[in-house]
Amino acid sequence: MRSKEELSQMDVKYLVHPAVNFKEHRKKGPRIIVEGKGTRVKDIDGNEYLDAFSSLWNVVAGHGQEAIGKAITEQLSQLEFYSGWFGFATESAIELAAKVVNLMPKEWNMGHVLFTCGGSDTNDTNIKLARMYWELKGQEKKKKIISRNFAFHGVTYGSMMATGIEFFKTYFEPYPPGFLYVAPPYCYRCALGLAYPECGVACAKTLEEAILQEGPDTVAAFIGEPVMGAGGIIIPPDEYWPMIQKICDTYDVLFINDEVITGFGRTGKMFGCMNWDVHPDLVSIAKGLTSGYLPLGGSIMSNKVFDSIAENLPDYLTFLHGFTYNNHPVSCAAGLAALKIIEEQKLVENVAKMGAYLKDRLKGLYDHRSVGDIRSIGLMAAVEFVKDKETKEPLGDLPMESPRRIEALMWERGIYARAIPTESIALAPPFTISKEEIDMVVDALDSSIAQMESEMLH
Ligand SMILES: Cc1ncc(COP(=O)(O)O)c(C=O)c1O
């Protein structure tokens, strides 16, 4: 193997990384990870880190699960690839489609899956399906997609437009038309200046106002993450989703449920929306589907949507949306093995149990002067920093300055946690995490916050 120095030079010379500042990366170089087992990864210097973010929310079953590797190599040696286009199929894709549909609550009446490559292309697929559904029903004007500020749905043009975090859109104009944003259920900093519960969950009603203003006959779908992830781990009050569902039903607006982070157990239920009484029309999955071992996403269509498209598509036309790697057999084999681990090792139950413990332990962090808000559900949590708890003024002069400092201090303590917008540090560890490891993470957070405050709060 090449030396660390050689690899670092090559990285800086040849490899591009999302979400880095190119100039800064040239100076700092990469963090080269060489090995992973369970919740831990090792870098090229042999340092071990507790991966409290499951890499990118996705390695939910933990690193180095041999059964997933074995399933991948077995599928590879039997059949590496055959396209899913034109009615071709492979065994692993068929098996995984049945598995995923049957994991969904019966009341959702889900029926069919198109496997994709990840979350962004899945959301694009679902946006296109929503528009196609209405047009084939003779509603040519019903095209608009309503999303929320702080939403993250991906970076391809459709999913980027559904994303409500502004900096993901900077530099990428001109924007495709037909996307609108309403208020998120971010109680700590309510966009409407109200307080829960007296607000009557007015943020949900902004959806109705937007639909009425645009005209219900122009709105195709509402897209939302059950718990907003990259935008700040924003957990809605319990009334929120049933209200949204009712509004969608009243105005014939499809509901696209983006379960890319929350799917397969992250909130302590198999799917995030199972925490509330809702019934989506289209569901987006990715990340935890293969536990990150291979790229795979999936657009899940309710029988309502699929059957209507099937019925109304003219006989001379086919469904002309697809990627070369739809229904990839090796990724699907990885998905089957990953879901088997989640079920057999009762990982969703462990998320619920460890999530309750994490929530309890995090409460202690409110003792710090800078901790304004702590949000958690299952094994996803955010701690938001402020200069002053009364005014809620953000801590630091630059956006995300305080959580970025915490991220660096946690790394020095052997733990990976991630800074996210809303001035928060986020945790999303693998579902296999133990109580002792949660203690390690929260203790490191405690001392990192104390150090950050001594540097930044005067
Ligand atoms: C909720 C949500 N949707 C979609 C995406 C995009 O997924 P991908 O990065 O696989 O394209 C993400 C990525 O983090 C996400 O968090």
Short mmCIF file of C-alpha atoms and ligand atoms in Angstrom, two decimals:
data_model
loop_
_atom_site.label_atom_id
_atom_site.label_comp_id
_atom_site.label_asym_id
_atom_site.label_seq_id
_atom_site.Cartn_x
_atom_site.Cartn_y
_atom_site.Cartn_z
CA MET A 1 0.00 0.00 0.00
CA ARG A 2 1.14 3.54 -0.72
CA SER A 3 2.21 5.73 2.19
CA LYS A 4 -0.18 8.18 3.80
CA GLU A 5 1.76 11.10 2.35
CA GLU A 6 1.64 9.68 -1.16
CA LEU A 7 -2.10 8.95 -0.94
CA SER A 8 -2.80 12.40 0.48
CA GLN A 9 -0.93 14.08 -2.34
CA MET A 10 -2.81 12.00 -4.91
CA ASP A 11 -6.13 12.80 -3.20
CA VAL A 12 -5.51 16.51 -3.34
CA LYS A 13 -4.33 16.23 -6.93
CA TYR A 14 -7.06 13.98 -8.37
CA LEU A 15 -10.06 13.35 -6.11
CA VAL A 16 -13.02 15.66 -5.60
CA HIS A 17 -15.03 15.57 -2.35
CA PRO A 18 -18.55 16.89 -1.82
CA ALA A 19 -18.97 19.44 0.94
CA VAL A 20 -15.36 20.62 1.26
CA ASN A 21 -13.87 23.99 0.48
CA PHE A 22 -11.42 23.16 -2.30
CA LYS A 23 -8.75 25.61 -1.09
CA GLU A 24 -9.01 24.43 2.50
CA HIS A 25 -8.89 20.77 1.42
CA ARG A 26 -5.71 21.40 -0.52
CA LYS A 27 -4.14 22.55 2.76
CA LYS A 28 -5.67 19.98 5.10
CA GLY A 29 -5.77 16.91 2.86
CA PRO A 30 -8.07 13.92 3.36
CA ARG A 31 -8.85 11.82 6.42
CA ILE A 32 -8.12 8.39 4.97
CA ILE A 33 -10.24 5.61 6.50
CA VAL A 34 -8.91 2.12 5.96
CA GLU A 35 -10.99 -0.26 8.06
CA GLY A 36 -14.29 -0.60 9.90
CA LYS A 37 -15.85 -3.00 12.37
CA GLY A 38 -19.14 -2.44 14.17
CA THR A 39 -19.40 1.16 15.34
CA ARG A 40 -15.65 1.79 14.86
CA VAL A 41 -13.48 2.81 11.95
CA LYS A 42 -9.68 3.14 11.71
CA ASP A 43 -7.74 5.75 9.82
CA ILE A 44 -4.49 5.19 7.95
CA ASP A 45 -2.45 6.08 11.06
CA GLY A 46 -4.18 3.33 13.02
CA ASN A 47 -6.32 5.73 15.08
CA GLU A 48 -9.73 4.35 15.99
CA TYR A 49 -12.92 6.44 15.87
CA LEU A 50 -16.42 5.76 17.06
CA ASP A 51 -18.56 6.53 14.03
CA ALA A 52 -21.43 8.37 15.72
CA PHE A 53 -22.84 9.43 12.35
CA SER A 54 -22.94 5.99 10.60
CA SER A 55 -20.64 7.59 8.00
CA LEU A 56 -23.38 9.57 6.19
CA TRP A 57 -26.44 8.41 8.20
CA ASN A 58 -26.32 5.22 6.18
CA VAL A 59 -24.16 2.44 7.71
CA VAL A 60 -27.01 1.54 10.01
CA ALA A 61 -26.08 -2.12 10.59
CA GLY A 62 -22.52 -1.10 11.47
CA HIS A 63 -19.27 -1.60 9.61
CA GLY A 64 -17.79 -4.92 8.53
CA GLN A 65 -20.94 -7.06 8.60
CA GLU A 66 -19.56 -10.15 6.91
CA ALA A 67 -22.95 -11.51 5.80
CA ILE A 68 -23.50 -8.48 3.57
CA GLY A 69 -20.04 -8.85 2.01
CA LYS A 70 -20.74 -12.56 1.42
CA ALA A 71 -24.10 -11.86 -0.24
CA ILE A 72 -22.41 -9.33 -2.52
CA THR A 73 -19.62 -11.69 -3.62
CA GLU A 74 -22.05 -14.57 -4.14
CA GLN A 75 -24.27 -12.45 -6.38
CA LEU A 76 -21.21 -11.11 -8.21
CA SER A 77 -19.88 -14.56 -8.98
CA GLN A 78 -23.29 -15.75 -10.23
CA LEU A 79 -24.43 -12.69 -12.20
CA GLU A 80 -22.78 -9.30 -11.88
CA PHE A 81 -25.43 -7.33 -13.74
CA TYR A 82 -28.38 -7.48 -15.96
CA SER A 83 -30.47 -4.45 -16.81
CA GLY A 84 -33.91 -3.95 -15.34
CA TRP A 85 -35.16 -2.24 -18.50
CA PHE A 86 -37.60 -3.71 -21.00
CA GLY A 87 -38.96 -6.25 -18.53
CA PHE A 88 -35.65 -7.95 -17.68
CA ALA A 89 -35.38 -9.01 -14.05
CA THR A 90 -33.02 -10.72 -11.64
CA GLU A 91 -33.85 -12.85 -8.64
CA SER A 92 -32.38 -10.53 -6.01
CA ALA A 93 -34.27 -7.51 -7.36
CA ILE A 94 -37.59 -9.40 -7.32
CA GLU A 95 -36.95 -10.72 -3.80
CA LEU A 96 -35.97 -7.29 -2.46
CA ALA A 97 -39.01 -5.62 -4.07
CA ALA A 98 -41.32 -8.06 -2.29
CA LYS A 99 -39.39 -7.67 0.96
CA VAL A 100 -39.52 -3.87 0.97
CA VAL A 101 -43.20 -3.61 0.02
CA ASN A 102 -44.12 -6.07 2.74
CA LEU A 103 -42.13 -4.20 5.37
CA MET A 104 -44.40 -1.18 4.85
CA PRO A 105 -47.51 -0.81 7.00
CA LYS A 106 -50.51 -2.47 5.30
CA GLU A 107 -52.57 0.73 5.68
CA TRP A 108 -50.17 2.55 3.35
CA ASN A 109 -51.28 0.18 0.58
CA MET A 110 -47.86 0.23 -1.09
CA GLY A 111 -47.48 -2.00 -4.11
CA HIS A 112 -44.42 -1.58 -6.33
CA VAL A 113 -40.76 -0.56 -6.23
CA LEU A 114 -38.33 0.86 -8.78
CA PHE A 115 -34.85 0.49 -7.31
CA THR A 116 -32.60 3.46 -8.02
CA CYS A 117 -29.03 4.46 -7.18
CA GLY A 118 -29.59 6.69 -4.12
CA GLY A 119 -31.84 9.27 -2.52
CA SER A 120 -31.62 12.19 -4.95
CA ASP A 121 -32.57 10.22 -8.04
CA THR A 122 -35.34 8.55 -6.04
CA ASN A 123 -36.88 11.89 -5.17
CA ASP A 124 -36.59 13.00 -8.80
CA THR A 125 -38.34 9.77 -9.76
CA ASN A 126 -41.14 10.37 -7.26
CA ILE A 127 -41.58 13.99 -8.36
CA LYS A 128 -41.84 12.85 -11.98
CA LEU A 129 -44.26 10.08 -11.03
CA ALA A 130 -46.51 12.55 -9.18
CA ARG A 131 -46.65 14.82 -12.23
CA MET A 132 -47.19 11.87 -14.57
CA TYR A 133 -49.99 10.52 -12.36
CA TRP A 134 -51.99 13.76 -12.58
CA GLU A 135 -51.35 14.40 -16.24
CA LEU A 136 -52.50 10.88 -17.14
CA LYS A 137 -55.65 11.58 -15.13
CA GLY A 138 -56.28 14.59 -17.37
CA GLN A 139 -55.08 17.20 -14.86
CA GLU A 140 -52.36 18.79 -16.99
CA LYS A 141 -51.98 21.82 -14.73
CA LYS A 142 -51.42 19.84 -11.52
CA LYS A 143 -47.60 20.06 -11.49
CA LYS A 144 -46.36 22.09 -8.53
CA ILE A 145 -44.37 20.47 -5.76
CA ILE A 146 -44.57 21.93 -2.27
CA SER A 147 -41.71 21.37 0.15
CA ARG A 148 -40.47 23.08 3.32
CA ASN A 149 -37.72 25.45 4.29
CA PHE A 150 -34.87 23.43 5.87
CA ALA A 151 -35.85 20.29 3.92
CA PHE A 152 -33.09 18.23 2.33
CA HIS A 153 -34.14 15.97 -0.53
CA GLY A 154 -30.94 15.71 -2.57
CA VAL A 155 -28.85 17.57 -5.14
CA THR A 156 -30.05 16.56 -8.62
CA TYR A 157 -32.15 19.32 -10.18
CA GLY A 158 -35.55 18.02 -9.07
CA SER A 159 -34.47 17.01 -5.59
CA MET A 160 -32.38 20.18 -5.25
CA MET A 161 -35.45 22.24 -6.04
CA ALA A 162 -37.37 20.33 -3.37
CA THR A 163 -34.53 21.08 -0.95
CA GLY A 164 -35.24 24.10 1.24
CA ILE A 165 -31.70 24.76 2.50
CA GLU A 166 -30.62 27.76 0.47
CA PHE A 167 -26.90 27.10 0.24
CA PHE A 168 -27.48 23.86 -1.65
CA LYS A 169 -28.95 25.97 -4.46
CA THR A 170 -26.41 28.78 -4.58
CA TYR A 171 -24.68 28.97 -7.99
CA PHE A 172 -27.07 26.55 -9.69
CA GLU A 173 -29.53 28.90 -11.34
CA PRO A 174 -31.52 29.04 -13.51
CA TYR A 175 -33.94 27.05 -11.41
CA PRO A 176 -36.60 24.80 -12.88
CA PRO A 177 -40.03 26.27 -12.07
CA GLY A 178 -42.85 24.68 -10.10
CA PHE A 179 -41.43 24.40 -6.57
CA LEU A 180 -42.68 26.19 -3.44
CA TYR A 181 -41.74 26.10 0.22
CA VAL A 182 -43.79 26.35 3.40
CA ALA A 183 -42.84 26.67 7.07
CA PRO A 184 -41.07 23.75 8.76
CA PRO A 185 -42.19 22.45 12.19
CA TYR A 186 -39.10 23.98 13.82
CA CYS A 187 -40.59 24.93 17.18
CA TYR A 188 -37.36 26.29 18.68
CA ARG A 189 -37.22 28.99 16.00
CA CYS A 190 -40.78 29.19 14.73
CA ALA A 191 -40.90 30.92 11.33
CA LEU A 192 -44.30 32.32 12.33
CA GLY A 193 -43.05 33.65 15.67
CA LEU A 194 -45.45 31.42 17.62
CA ALA A 195 -45.06 28.97 20.49
CA TYR A 196 -46.30 25.39 20.74
CA PRO A 197 -48.97 24.35 21.72
CA GLU A 198 -50.81 27.72 21.64
CA CYS A 199 -49.83 28.02 17.95
CA GLY A 200 -52.30 25.26 17.02
CA VAL A 201 -49.48 23.90 14.82
CA ALA A 202 -49.89 26.83 12.44
CA CYS A 203 -46.85 25.67 10.42
CA ALA A 204 -48.93 22.75 9.10
CA LYS A 205 -51.63 25.20 8.03
CA THR A 206 -49.11 27.07 5.84
CA LEU A 207 -49.40 24.09 3.49
CA GLU A 208 -53.13 24.65 3.14
CA GLU A 209 -52.61 28.39 2.61
CA ALA A 210 -50.05 27.72 -0.14
CA ILE A 211 -52.34 25.20 -1.88
CA LEU A 212 -55.26 27.64 -1.79
CA GLN A 213 -53.13 30.51 -3.00
CA GLU A 214 -51.71 28.54 -5.93
CA GLY A 215 -54.97 26.74 -6.67
CA PRO A 216 -55.40 23.07 -5.74
CA ASP A 217 -55.65 22.16 -9.42
CA THR A 218 -52.00 23.27 -9.86
CA VAL A 219 -50.42 21.34 -6.96
CA ALA A 220 -49.22 17.78 -7.65
CA ALA A 221 -47.54 16.79 -4.42
CA PHE A 222 -46.19 17.70 -1.02
CA ILE A 223 -42.78 16.21 -0.22
CA GLY A 224 -41.43 15.86 3.32
CA GLU A 225 -39.04 13.95 5.52
CA PRO A 226 -40.90 12.50 8.55
CA VAL A 227 -38.14 14.04 10.68
CA MET A 228 -36.10 16.66 8.85
CA GLY A 229 -32.53 15.40 8.85
CA ALA A 230 -29.71 17.39 7.26
CA GLY A 231 -31.66 20.62 7.85
CA GLY A 232 -31.34 20.26 11.63
CA ILE A 233 -33.04 17.08 12.93
CA ILE A 234 -36.34 18.87 13.24
CA ILE A 235 -38.97 16.73 14.93
CA PRO A 236 -42.58 17.81 14.41
CA PRO A 237 -45.15 17.96 17.20
CA ASP A 238 -47.49 14.95 17.17
CA GLU A 239 -50.39 16.85 15.58
CA TYR A 240 -48.29 17.92 12.59
CA TRP A 241 -48.32 14.92 10.26
CA PRO A 242 -52.01 14.04 10.68
CA MET A 243 -52.80 17.69 9.86
CA ILE A 244 -50.60 17.58 6.75
CA GLN A 245 -52.22 14.31 5.71
CA LYS A 246 -55.70 15.78 6.05
CA ILE A 247 -54.73 18.82 3.96
CA CYS A 248 -53.24 16.58 1.24
CA ASP A 249 -56.41 14.45 1.22
CA THR A 250 -58.73 17.48 1.15
CA TYR A 251 -57.06 19.08 -1.89
CA ASP A 252 -56.08 15.90 -3.76
CA VAL A 253 -52.37 16.52 -3.32
CA LEU A 254 -50.10 13.46 -3.33
CA PHE A 255 -47.84 12.95 -0.32
CA ILE A 256 -44.23 11.95 -1.09
CA ASN A 257 -42.69 10.58 2.08
CA ASP A 258 -38.89 10.90 1.99
CA GLU A 259 -37.63 8.09 4.24
CA VAL A 260 -34.05 8.25 2.95
CA ILE A 261 -32.68 8.83 6.47
CA THR A 262 -35.57 7.62 8.60
CA GLY A 263 -36.29 4.39 6.72
CA PHE A 264 -35.35 0.99 8.18
CA GLY A 265 -35.33 1.98 11.81
CA ARG A 266 -33.55 5.29 12.50
CA THR A 267 -36.43 6.70 14.58
CA GLY A 268 -37.11 3.48 16.49
CA LYS A 269 -39.85 2.37 14.06
CA MET A 270 -39.23 0.60 10.77
CA PHE A 271 -40.25 3.78 8.88
CA GLY A 272 -40.26 7.31 10.24
CA CYS A 273 -43.86 8.00 9.24
CA MET A 274 -45.01 5.05 11.35
CA ASN A 275 -44.67 7.40 14.33
CA TRP A 276 -47.83 9.17 13.13
CA ASP A 277 -51.11 8.31 11.48
CA VAL A 278 -50.42 9.01 7.80
CA HIS A 279 -50.63 7.15 4.48
CA PRO A 280 -48.15 8.35 1.84
CA ASP A 281 -48.71 7.88 -1.88
CA LEU A 282 -45.02 7.59 -2.81
CA VAL A 283 -42.09 6.72 -0.56
CA SER A 284 -38.38 7.42 -1.15
CA ILE A 285 -35.85 5.06 0.41
CA ALA A 286 -32.04 4.72 0.15
CA LYS A 287 -29.13 4.77 2.66
CA GLY A 288 -30.14 2.14 5.28
CA LEU A 289 -31.60 -0.09 2.55
CA THR A 290 -28.14 -1.61 1.97
CA SER A 291 -26.66 -0.14 5.13
CA GLY A 292 -24.39 1.75 2.73
CA TYR A 293 -22.57 -1.37 1.54
CA LEU A 294 -23.53 -0.59 -2.08
CA PRO A 295 -25.44 2.32 -3.63
CA LEU A 296 -29.19 1.68 -3.81
CA GLY A 297 -32.39 3.65 -3.42
CA GLY A 298 -35.99 2.92 -4.20
CA SER A 299 -39.13 4.68 -5.32
CA ILE A 300 -42.05 2.90 -3.71
CA MET A 301 -45.41 3.44 -5.34
CA SER A 302 -48.75 2.96 -3.68
CA ASN A 303 -51.24 0.79 -5.55
CA LYS A 304 -53.26 3.97 -6.05
CA VAL A 305 -50.45 5.64 -8.02
CA PHE A 306 -49.12 2.58 -9.84
CA ASP A 307 -52.52 1.22 -10.88
CA SER A 308 -53.70 4.59 -12.10
CA ILE A 309 -50.55 5.10 -14.22
CA ALA A 310 -50.87 1.53 -15.54
CA GLU A 311 -54.52 2.11 -16.43
CA ASN A 312 -54.07 5.51 -18.07
CA LEU A 313 -50.76 5.13 -19.92
CA PRO A 314 -51.61 4.85 -23.63
CA ASP A 315 -50.96 1.38 -25.10
CA TYR A 316 -48.33 2.73 -27.51
CA LEU A 317 -46.22 4.27 -24.69
CA THR A 318 -43.87 2.73 -22.14
CA PHE A 319 -42.79 4.19 -18.78
CA LEU A 320 -39.93 6.31 -20.08
CA HIS A 321 -38.00 7.03 -16.94
CA GLY A 322 -35.10 4.88 -15.82
CA PHE A 323 -31.39 4.64 -15.16
CA THR A 324 -28.90 2.03 -16.35
CA TYR A 325 -28.51 0.82 -12.79
CA ASN A 326 -32.18 0.51 -11.79
CA ASN A 327 -32.80 -2.79 -9.96
CA HIS A 328 -29.05 -3.61 -9.86
CA PRO A 329 -28.79 -7.27 -8.80
CA VAL A 330 -25.66 -6.91 -6.66
CA SER A 331 -26.99 -3.88 -4.78
CA CYS A 332 -30.29 -5.72 -4.30
CA ALA A 333 -28.43 -8.74 -2.89
CA ALA A 334 -26.70 -6.35 -0.46
CA GLY A 335 -30.12 -4.92 0.44
CA LEU A 336 -31.57 -8.36 1.20
CA ALA A 337 -28.62 -9.19 3.45
CA ALA A 338 -28.73 -5.81 5.23
CA LEU A 339 -32.48 -6.06 5.93
CA LYS A 340 -32.01 -9.62 7.20
CA ILE A 341 -29.50 -8.32 9.76
CA ILE A 342 -31.83 -5.48 10.80
CA GLU A 343 -34.64 -7.99 11.37
CA GLU A 344 -32.69 -10.91 12.86
CA GLN A 345 -30.59 -8.79 15.20
CA LYS A 346 -33.68 -6.79 16.21
CA LEU A 347 -31.89 -3.55 15.42
CA VAL A 348 -35.03 -1.40 15.24
CA GLU A 349 -35.85 -2.48 18.79
CA ASN A 350 -32.29 -1.57 19.80
CA VAL A 351 -32.74 1.88 18.24
CA ALA A 352 -35.87 2.44 20.34
CA LYS A 353 -34.08 1.28 23.51
CA MET A 354 -30.79 3.06 22.93
CA GLY A 355 -32.65 6.12 21.63
CA ALA A 356 -34.48 6.46 24.94
CA TYR A 357 -31.16 6.17 26.77
CA LEU A 358 -29.49 8.72 24.49
CA LYS A 359 -32.37 11.17 24.98
CA ASP A 360 -32.05 10.87 28.72
CA ARG A 361 -28.27 11.31 28.72
CA LEU A 362 -28.40 14.31 26.37
CA LYS A 363 -30.68 16.23 28.75
CA GLY A 364 -27.69 16.84 31.04
CA LEU A 365 -26.10 19.00 28.32
CA TYR A 366 -28.68 21.73 29.00
CA ASP A 367 -26.43 22.68 31.94
CA HIS A 368 -24.07 24.26 29.44
CA ARG A 369 -24.56 27.96 28.81
CA SER A 370 -24.47 27.51 25.03
CA VAL A 371 -26.92 24.63 24.66
CA GLY A 372 -30.20 26.15 23.49
CA ASP A 373 -32.11 23.15 22.20
CA ILE A 374 -31.73 19.37 22.19
CA ARG A 375 -33.81 17.35 19.76
CA SER A 376 -33.83 13.58 19.46
CA ILE A 377 -35.95 10.69 18.26
CA GLY A 378 -34.58 7.14 18.13
CA LEU A 379 -30.94 7.33 17.17
CA MET A 380 -30.95 10.76 15.54
CA ALA A 381 -30.16 13.74 17.69
CA ALA A 382 -29.12 17.39 17.42
CA VAL A 383 -27.73 19.80 19.99
CA GLU A 384 -28.17 23.44 18.96
CA PHE A 385 -25.79 26.14 20.21
CA VAL A 386 -26.62 29.74 21.07
CA LYS A 387 -24.72 32.70 22.46
CA ASP A 388 -27.56 33.49 24.83
CA LYS A 389 -30.42 31.20 25.84
CA GLU A 390 -32.82 34.13 26.20
CA THR A 391 -32.21 35.84 22.85
CA LYS A 392 -31.30 32.57 21.04
CA GLU A 393 -28.65 34.52 19.16
CA PRO A 394 -26.44 32.00 17.30
CA LEU A 395 -22.99 31.36 18.71
CA GLY A 396 -20.11 32.32 16.41
CA ASP A 397 -19.68 34.89 13.68
CA LEU A 398 -19.81 32.52 10.72
CA PRO A 399 -22.57 30.05 9.86
CA MET A 400 -22.05 26.73 11.67
CA GLU A 401 -18.92 27.99 13.43
CA SER A 402 -19.75 26.52 16.84
CA PRO A 403 -20.90 23.05 15.67
CA ARG A 404 -17.89 22.86 13.34
CA ARG A 405 -15.62 23.51 16.31
CA ILE A 406 -17.46 20.79 18.25
CA GLU A 407 -17.05 18.41 15.31
CA ALA A 408 -13.27 19.01 15.38
CA LEU A 409 -13.07 18.62 19.17
CA MET A 410 -15.08 15.38 19.03
CA TRP A 411 -12.72 14.04 16.33
CA GLU A 412 -9.76 14.80 18.63
CA ARG A 413 -11.59 12.71 21.24
CA GLY A 414 -11.97 9.78 18.81
CA ILE A 415 -15.59 10.34 17.82
CA TYR A 416 -17.20 11.36 14.55
CA ALA A 417 -20.23 13.64 14.97
CA ARG A 418 -21.36 16.08 12.27
CA ALA A 419 -22.06 19.81 12.20
CA ILE A 420 -25.35 20.62 10.46
CA PRO A 421 -27.33 23.80 9.71
CA THR A 422 -29.37 25.22 12.63
CA GLU A 423 -26.00 25.59 14.38
CA SER A 424 -26.24 22.04 15.64
CA ILE A 425 -24.03 19.05 16.15
CA ALA A 426 -25.79 15.90 14.98
CA LEU A 427 -25.55 12.29 16.08
CA ALA A 428 -26.83 9.32 14.07
CA PRO A 429 -24.84 6.27 15.20
CA PRO A 430 -25.20 2.73 13.86
CA PHE A 431 -28.19 0.83 15.25
CA THR A 432 -25.81 -1.60 16.96
CA ILE A 433 -24.52 1.03 19.40
CA SER A 434 -24.38 0.04 23.09
CA LYS A 435 -25.13 2.00 26.27
CA GLU A 436 -21.43 2.22 27.08
CA GLU A 437 -20.74 3.69 23.66
CA ILE A 438 -23.54 6.23 24.08
CA ASP A 439 -21.90 7.21 27.37
CA MET A 440 -18.59 7.69 25.52
CA VAL A 441 -20.27 9.90 22.91
CA VAL A 442 -22.19 12.06 25.38
CA ASP A 443 -19.19 12.40 27.73
CA ALA A 444 -17.04 13.53 24.79
CA LEU A 445 -19.75 15.97 23.76
CA ASP A 446 -19.92 17.32 27.29
CA SER A 447 -16.20 18.07 27.46
CA SER A 448 -16.08 19.33 23.85
CA ILE A 449 -18.87 21.82 24.60
CA ALA A 450 -17.02 23.00 27.72
CA GLN A 451 -13.87 23.55 25.65
CA MET A 452 -15.74 25.28 22.81
CA GLU A 453 -17.41 27.61 25.32
CA SER A 454 -14.07 28.50 26.90
CA GLU A 455 -12.80 29.45 23.43
CA MET A 456 -15.88 31.14 21.99
CA LEU A 457 -18.09 32.42 24.83
CA HIS A 458 -16.74 35.41 26.68
C1 LIG B 1 -33.87 12.96 3.43
C2 LIG B 1 -32.90 12.81 2.30
N1 LIG B 1 -33.36 12.67 1.06
C3 LIG B 1 -32.53 12.52 0.01
C4 LIG B 1 -31.16 12.50 0.18
C5 LIG B 1 -30.26 12.36 -0.99
O1 LIG B 1 -29.73 11.09 -1.03
P1 LIG B 1 -28.41 10.76 -1.87
O2 LIG B 1 -27.29 11.50 -1.23
O3 LIG B 1 -28.29 9.27 -1.76
O4 LIG B 1 -28.65 11.19 -3.27
C6 LIG B 1 -30.64 12.62 1.47
C7 LIG B 1 -29.18 12.58 1.69
O5 LIG B 1 -28.68 12.78 2.78
C8 LIG B 1 -31.53 12.80 2.56
O6 LIG B 1 -31.06 12.98 3.79
#
